[in-house]
Amino acid sequence: MAFENLTEKLSRIFKKLRGQARLSESNMDEMLKEIRVALLEADVNYKVVKEFISSVKEKAIGQDVLTKLNPSQMITKIVHDELEELLGGGENEIQYQNNKPTVILLVGLQGSGKTTSAGKLAYLMKNKLHKKVLLAAGDVYRPAAIDQLKQIAKSIDVPVYSKGTDISPVQIAKEAKAEAFNNHYDVLIIDTAGRITIDEALMNELNEIKKEVNPDEILLLVDAMSGQDAVNVANAFNDLLSLTGIIMSKLDGDARGGAALSIRHMTGVPIKFSGIGEKVSDLDVFHADRMADRILGMGDVMTLVEKAQEEIDEKEAARAARKMMSGKFDLDDMLDQMRQVKKLGSLGGLLKLIPGAPKVSPEQIAAAEKEMKNFEIIINSMTFEERHNPEIFQYSRKIRVANGCGKQVSDVNRVLKKYESMKEMMKKMEQYKKSGRMPPNMGGLGGFGGF
Amino acid sequence: MGLISFLKEKFSKKKDEKVENYTEGMSKSRQNFSNKLNSLTKKYKKVNQEYFEELEEILIESDVGVKLTLRVIDEVLEESKKNKIYDVEEINEILIDHIFKDYMDKGEQLTDVRFVNNGPTVLLVVGVNGVGKTTTIAKLAKRYIDKGKSVLLVASDTFRAGASEQLQIWANRLNCDIVTGPYNSDPSSVAYDGLTKAKKENIDLVIIDVAGRLQNKTNLMDELSKLRRVIAKVIPEAPHETFLIIDATTGQNGVVQAKAFAEVTELTGVVITKMDGTSKGGIILAIRDELGVPVRFIGLGEKMDDLKEFDLESYIYGLCVEK
Ligand SMILES: Nc1nc2c(ncn2[C@@H]2O[C@H](COP(=O)(O)OP(=O)(O)OP(=O)(O)O)[C@@H](O)[C@H]2O)c(=O)[nH]1
Ligand SMILES: [Mg+2]
């Protein structure tokens, strides 16, 4: 997203105040203003921002600036830590019952992601925790909501308790619970219809369900792109039902998700899960630290690091690295490296996670990804010898390769040129490594993309 | 005469049924805002710093956004100083005038679908996940069926579980023709089939439902460009209308959504849904401000009749003026 990094903004302000080693009311004001705007742009509720800023101010005033940090970094750190503390905390694990089904009720506004999340929770509990899961189709209002749940359930091989749409959701919940008991399910997840908070009849219906099945968990779905009203919505659901947790949905989008902070602050209900995509496996536990970065618009560094660790085949990576460093870098290695980058996900997604990454348009990213694909095709139609000794390429070989994969000679040349420049870079990196310093713009993922 | 007094007069003279419905439907969400403005009027006789801060709070809490809010308030502040106006009621009028004028200055004001003279008119409906695309399509179909048009629904959301069935149910309720495709098939090919049929049968209005997509997913946005190209292949000039659906609960990301969708497919309108809830939907003002796209309709519920033409005067009236 095209937000200027908050840290950059703050540094700019603080340049004007050079030489002040202590945070004071006057030197902080302008910075706090920026932080305020950043939080509001992230959809943190107006009142919450107000309280948050004044508590940060209190904490910060008079603090000696740590020698290692400049004052703008210092204030960012205070803000960040405060945010992280607020966002985290609370019991954020599901408490499973022994010897009887754990009943989970999903509630929320229309379109917030209840049905999808029901499937994701079922998937997680079945496959990661090896629970026996039953889903209950309690949305009898939205057309085809039950079809949706059934299709998802079928794809993950979990049964659905459904009695069609001519029966009250309260009755379904009740029967589903009996079914879960009798057939020794570990978990029952009840999907409900979306509803607005001022619809008394529908809100009351939830209360009836609650009374009937006495759920162990009542989870509210909150859309990451929610605006200022999210906190009122959460309050309304919480006042009525005493929520046990929040699931933030659609965090794979680029909304900054300030609602998370507002809701945590105003209701105290812990955030338990994050929805990070449309697939059934796209549910993650909630990470307060990352959410703090995200709300401040600072990029999700940890996610990137973890993702990289998970996805990159370490042995493979180590092998490639050794080869690179030894200066024996061939086209196969280049291809390997490209594949590693690809495994991490789309370049666009990656760049977004890196604070201060160059701003590139979706078109540029798409172009880079396309180029990666082309490279792969071209390298794949080279012989073993050519891949390992690219030096042997002359015109006739280039023509053969180009014809072999339906490309132009100029395309083959581009691959070779890229190879040369990467090899050059590897050499430099090796020199820098020896001298103990990293060259600018060379950390991390190697020089792919060529932005 | 300030806008408020103009509106007050207008609305008190003729009890317009449309406005009645409109304000009634919005009353729950609007009341909040107007109550706040009214209590402001009572609380402050003369404007001061605190008053403007509260004004700022009201606008920001309606999701109008910091940028637009600060600008509007600055303008009002300036005018207040320049013309030495310190009366709260007058200031409120200036504020509303500004919102009104800002909107009007940004482009044309349209509501109903503009039908082409020859052949089917094609309406493409896009938006992020769960905002109310499919429901809005059913509502729009109802509206034009009631006006005597022949309507064809095209279920190009072949991705989300149950999406096709959902539109099918609406088609049955509406007694309206529909074209669907197999689960996970190419959305463009379903659109192709639909449009071909529409052309052959000389249908008046074709409405295409596509899967919700977050605007930062390049591949899905590419798919949308492709869909657009396929549509234009069957019917040049089509889609004639592309509506972006925005959920009233959406915060500042709404502007990002509008910009991203506008990049892959020219938007001719915005429909704001779920205005029957407690959210104020102020993001539409920010979207209009940044992109100039007119708000065409508003969704006020889950039934097929819960759609109203967007009417700026009523909107602002409902937003700011005592009912
Ligand atoms: N209260 C209220 N609910 C609405 C309105 N419009 C749609 N909904 C509800 O919002 C939910 C999502 O609506 P859909 O029409 O399925 O949304 P969609 O954008 O097609 O969703 P996807 O195709 O999954 O992206 C449903 O429960 C609708 O009944 C509205 O104006 N008011
Ligand atoms: Mg839909």
Coordinates of C-alpha atoms in Angstrom, one line a residue, chain A residues 170-399:
Chain A
V170 CA -32.0 -22.7 17.6
Q171 CA -33.4 -26.1 16.9
I172 CA -30.6 -27.1 14.6
A173 CA -28.0 -26.1 17.2
K174 CA -29.8 -28.1 19.8
E175 CA -30.1 -31.2 17.6
A176 CA -26.5 -30.9 16.4
K177 CA -25.3 -30.8 19.9
A178 CA -27.2 -34.0 20.7
E179 CA -25.7 -35.6 17.6
A180 CA -22.2 -34.5 18.7
F181 CA -22.8 -36.0 22.1
N182 CA -24.2 -39.3 20.9
N183 CA -21.5 -39.9 18.3
H184 CA -18.6 -38.8 20.4
Y185 CA -17.4 -35.9 18.4
D186 CA -14.6 -33.8 19.9
V187 CA -15.8 -30.5 18.5
L188 CA -19.0 -29.1 17.2
I189 CA -18.7 -25.9 15.1
I190 CA -22.0 -24.0 14.6
D191 CA -22.3 -21.6 11.7
T192 CA -24.9 -18.9 12.0
A193 CA -26.3 -16.3 9.6
G194 CA -24.8 -12.9 9.4
R195 CA -26.8 -10.2 11.2
I196 CA -26.7 -6.5 11.9
T197 CA -26.5 -5.6 15.6
I198 CA -29.7 -3.5 15.6
D199 CA -31.9 -6.4 14.4
E200 CA -33.3 -7.3 17.8
A201 CA -35.1 -10.5 16.7
L202 CA -32.0 -11.9 15.1
M203 CA -29.7 -10.9 17.9
N204 CA -32.1 -12.5 20.3
E205 CA -32.0 -15.7 18.3
L206 CA -28.3 -15.9 19.0
N207 CA -28.9 -15.6 22.7
E208 CA -31.4 -18.4 22.4
I209 CA -28.8 -20.6 20.7
K210 CA -26.4 -19.7 23.4
K211 CA -28.9 -20.7 26.1
E212 CA -29.7 -23.9 24.3
V213 CA -26.2 -25.3 23.7
N214 CA -24.1 -23.4 26.2
P215 CA -21.1 -23.0 23.9
D216 CA -17.5 -23.3 25.2
E217 CA -16.4 -20.7 22.7
I218 CA -18.3 -17.8 21.1
L219 CA -16.2 -16.4 18.4
L220 CA -16.9 -13.1 16.6
L221 CA -15.7 -12.7 13.0
V222 CA -14.3 -9.3 12.3
D223 CA -13.3 -8.2 8.8
A224 CA -9.8 -6.7 8.6
M225 CA -11.1 -3.9 6.5
S226 CA -13.8 -2.8 9.0
G227 CA -14.0 0.9 9.7
Q228 CA -14.8 2.9 12.8
D229 CA -18.0 1.2 13.7
A230 CA -16.3 -2.2 14.3
V231 CA -15.9 -1.4 17.9
N232 CA -19.7 -0.8 18.4
V233 CA -20.4 -4.0 16.6
A234 CA -18.1 -5.9 18.8
N235 CA -19.5 -4.3 21.9
A236 CA -23.1 -5.2 20.9
F237 CA -22.2 -8.8 20.3
N238 CA -20.1 -9.0 23.4
D239 CA -22.7 -7.3 25.7
L240 CA -25.3 -9.9 24.5
L241 CA -23.2 -13.0 24.3
S242 CA -20.0 -12.5 26.3
L243 CA -17.6 -13.4 23.5
T244 CA -14.7 -15.6 24.2
G245 CA -12.6 -14.6 21.2
I246 CA -12.3 -12.8 17.9
I247 CA -11.3 -14.1 14.5
M248 CA -9.9 -11.4 12.2
S249 CA -10.8 -12.3 8.6
K250 CA -9.3 -11.2 5.3
L251 CA -5.9 -10.3 6.7
D252 CA -4.5 -11.4 3.3
G253 CA -5.8 -8.1 2.0
D254 CA -3.9 -4.9 2.3
A255 CA -6.2 -3.3 4.9
R256 CA -4.2 -2.2 8.0
G257 CA -6.7 -3.7 10.4
G258 CA -6.9 -1.1 13.1
A259 CA -10.2 -2.6 14.2
A260 CA -8.2 -5.2 15.9
L261 CA -6.8 -2.6 18.3
S262 CA -10.1 -0.9 18.8
I263 CA -11.9 -4.1 19.7
R264 CA -9.1 -5.4 22.0
H265 CA -9.0 -2.1 23.7
M266 CA -12.7 -1.6 24.2
T267 CA -13.9 -5.1 24.9
G268 CA -10.9 -6.9 26.2
V269 CA -11.9 -10.0 24.1
P270 CA -8.7 -11.8 22.9
I271 CA -8.0 -12.2 19.2
K272 CA -7.5 -15.9 18.6
F273 CA -7.1 -16.4 14.9
S274 CA -6.3 -14.7 11.6
G275 CA -7.9 -15.6 8.3
I276 CA -5.3 -15.2 5.6
G277 CA -6.9 -16.5 2.4
E278 CA -9.8 -18.2 0.8
K279 CA -8.4 -21.8 1.1
V280 CA -9.4 -24.0 4.0
S281 CA -5.8 -24.1 5.2
D282 CA -5.6 -20.3 5.3
L283 CA -6.1 -19.9 9.1
D284 CA -3.3 -18.8 11.3
V285 CA -3.0 -18.1 15.0
F286 CA -3.1 -14.4 15.8
H287 CA 0.3 -12.6 16.0
A288 CA 0.1 -9.5 18.1
D289 CA 3.6 -8.3 17.1
R290 CA 2.9 -8.5 13.4
M291 CA -0.4 -6.8 13.8
A292 CA 1.3 -3.9 15.6
D293 CA 3.7 -3.5 12.6
R294 CA 0.8 -3.7 10.2
I295 CA -1.4 -1.1 11.9
L296 CA 1.6 1.2 12.0
G297 CA 2.2 0.5 8.3
M298 CA 5.7 -0.8 9.0
G299 CA 5.7 -4.0 7.0
D300 CA 5.5 -7.5 8.4
V301 CA 9.1 -8.4 8.8
M302 CA 8.6 -11.4 11.1
T303 CA 6.1 -13.0 8.8
L304 CA 8.6 -12.8 6.0
V305 CA 11.3 -14.3 8.0
E306 CA 9.1 -17.1 9.3
K307 CA 7.6 -17.7 5.9
A308 CA 11.1 -17.9 4.4
Q309 CA 12.2 -20.4 7.1
E310 CA 9.2 -22.6 6.6
E311 CA 9.2 -22.7 2.8
I312 CA 12.7 -22.7 1.8
D313 CA 14.3 -26.0 1.7
E314 CA 17.2 -25.4 3.9
K315 CA 19.6 -27.9 2.5
E316 CA 18.9 -26.8 -0.9
A317 CA 19.4 -23.2 0.1
A318 CA 22.6 -23.9 1.9
R319 CA 23.9 -25.8 -1.1
A320 CA 23.0 -22.9 -3.5
A321 CA 24.6 -20.4 -1.1
R322 CA 27.8 -22.4 -0.9
K323 CA 28.0 -22.7 -4.6
M324 CA 27.3 -19.0 -5.0
M325 CA 30.0 -18.1 -2.6
S326 CA 32.5 -20.4 -4.3
G327 CA 32.0 -18.5 -7.4
K328 CA 30.7 -21.6 -9.2
F329 CA 27.4 -20.3 -10.1
D330 CA 25.6 -21.8 -13.1
L331 CA 22.2 -21.5 -14.7
D332 CA 20.8 -24.4 -12.7
D333 CA 21.7 -22.5 -9.6
M334 CA 20.1 -19.4 -10.9
L335 CA 17.0 -21.5 -11.6
D336 CA 17.1 -23.0 -8.1
Q337 CA 17.2 -19.6 -6.6
M338 CA 14.4 -18.4 -8.7
R339 CA 12.3 -21.4 -7.5
Q340 CA 13.1 -20.6 -3.9
V341 CA 11.8 -17.1 -4.4
K342 CA 8.7 -18.4 -6.1
K343 CA 8.0 -20.8 -3.2
L344 CA 7.8 -17.9 -0.9
G345 CA 4.8 -16.6 -2.8
S346 CA 4.1 -13.9 -5.2
L347 CA 6.8 -11.2 -5.4
G348 CA 4.1 -8.6 -4.7
G349 CA 3.2 -10.3 -1.4
L350 CA 6.9 -10.5 -0.5
L351 CA 7.7 -6.9 -1.2
K352 CA 4.8 -5.8 0.9
L353 CA 6.2 -7.6 3.8
I354 CA 9.6 -5.8 3.6
P355 CA 9.6 -2.4 5.2
G356 CA 11.1 0.2 3.0
A357 CA 10.9 -2.1 -0.1
P358 CA 10.9 -0.2 -3.3
K359 CA 7.4 0.8 -4.4
V360 CA 6.5 -1.2 -7.4
S361 CA 3.3 -1.3 -9.3
P362 CA 1.3 -4.4 -9.7
E363 CA 2.2 -4.3 -13.4
Q364 CA 5.9 -4.3 -12.6
I365 CA 5.5 -7.2 -10.3
A366 CA 3.4 -9.1 -12.8
A367 CA 6.1 -8.4 -15.4
A368 CA 8.8 -9.7 -13.1
E369 CA 6.9 -12.8 -12.3
K370 CA 6.3 -13.4 -16.0
E371 CA 10.0 -12.9 -16.7
M372 CA 10.8 -15.6 -14.0
K373 CA 8.5 -18.0 -15.8
N374 CA 10.1 -17.2 -19.2
F375 CA 13.6 -17.8 -17.7
E376 CA 12.5 -21.1 -16.4
I377 CA 11.1 -22.2 -19.8
I378 CA 14.3 -21.1 -21.6
I379 CA 16.7 -22.7 -19.1
N380 CA 14.8 -25.9 -19.3
S381 CA 15.4 -26.2 -22.9
M382 CA 19.1 -26.0 -22.6
T383 CA 21.4 -29.0 -22.4
F384 CA 23.1 -30.1 -19.2
E385 CA 26.3 -28.8 -20.5
E386 CA 24.9 -25.4 -21.5
R387 CA 23.3 -25.0 -18.1
H388 CA 26.6 -25.7 -16.3
N389 CA 28.9 -23.9 -18.7
P390 CA 26.9 -20.9 -20.0
E391 CA 30.2 -19.6 -21.4
I392 CA 29.9 -22.0 -24.3
F393 CA 26.9 -20.3 -25.8
Q394 CA 27.4 -19.0 -29.3
Y395 CA 24.8 -17.9 -31.8
S396 CA 23.9 -21.4 -33.1
R397 CA 23.2 -22.7 -29.6
K398 CA 21.1 -19.7 -28.8
I399 CA 19.0 -20.3 -32.0

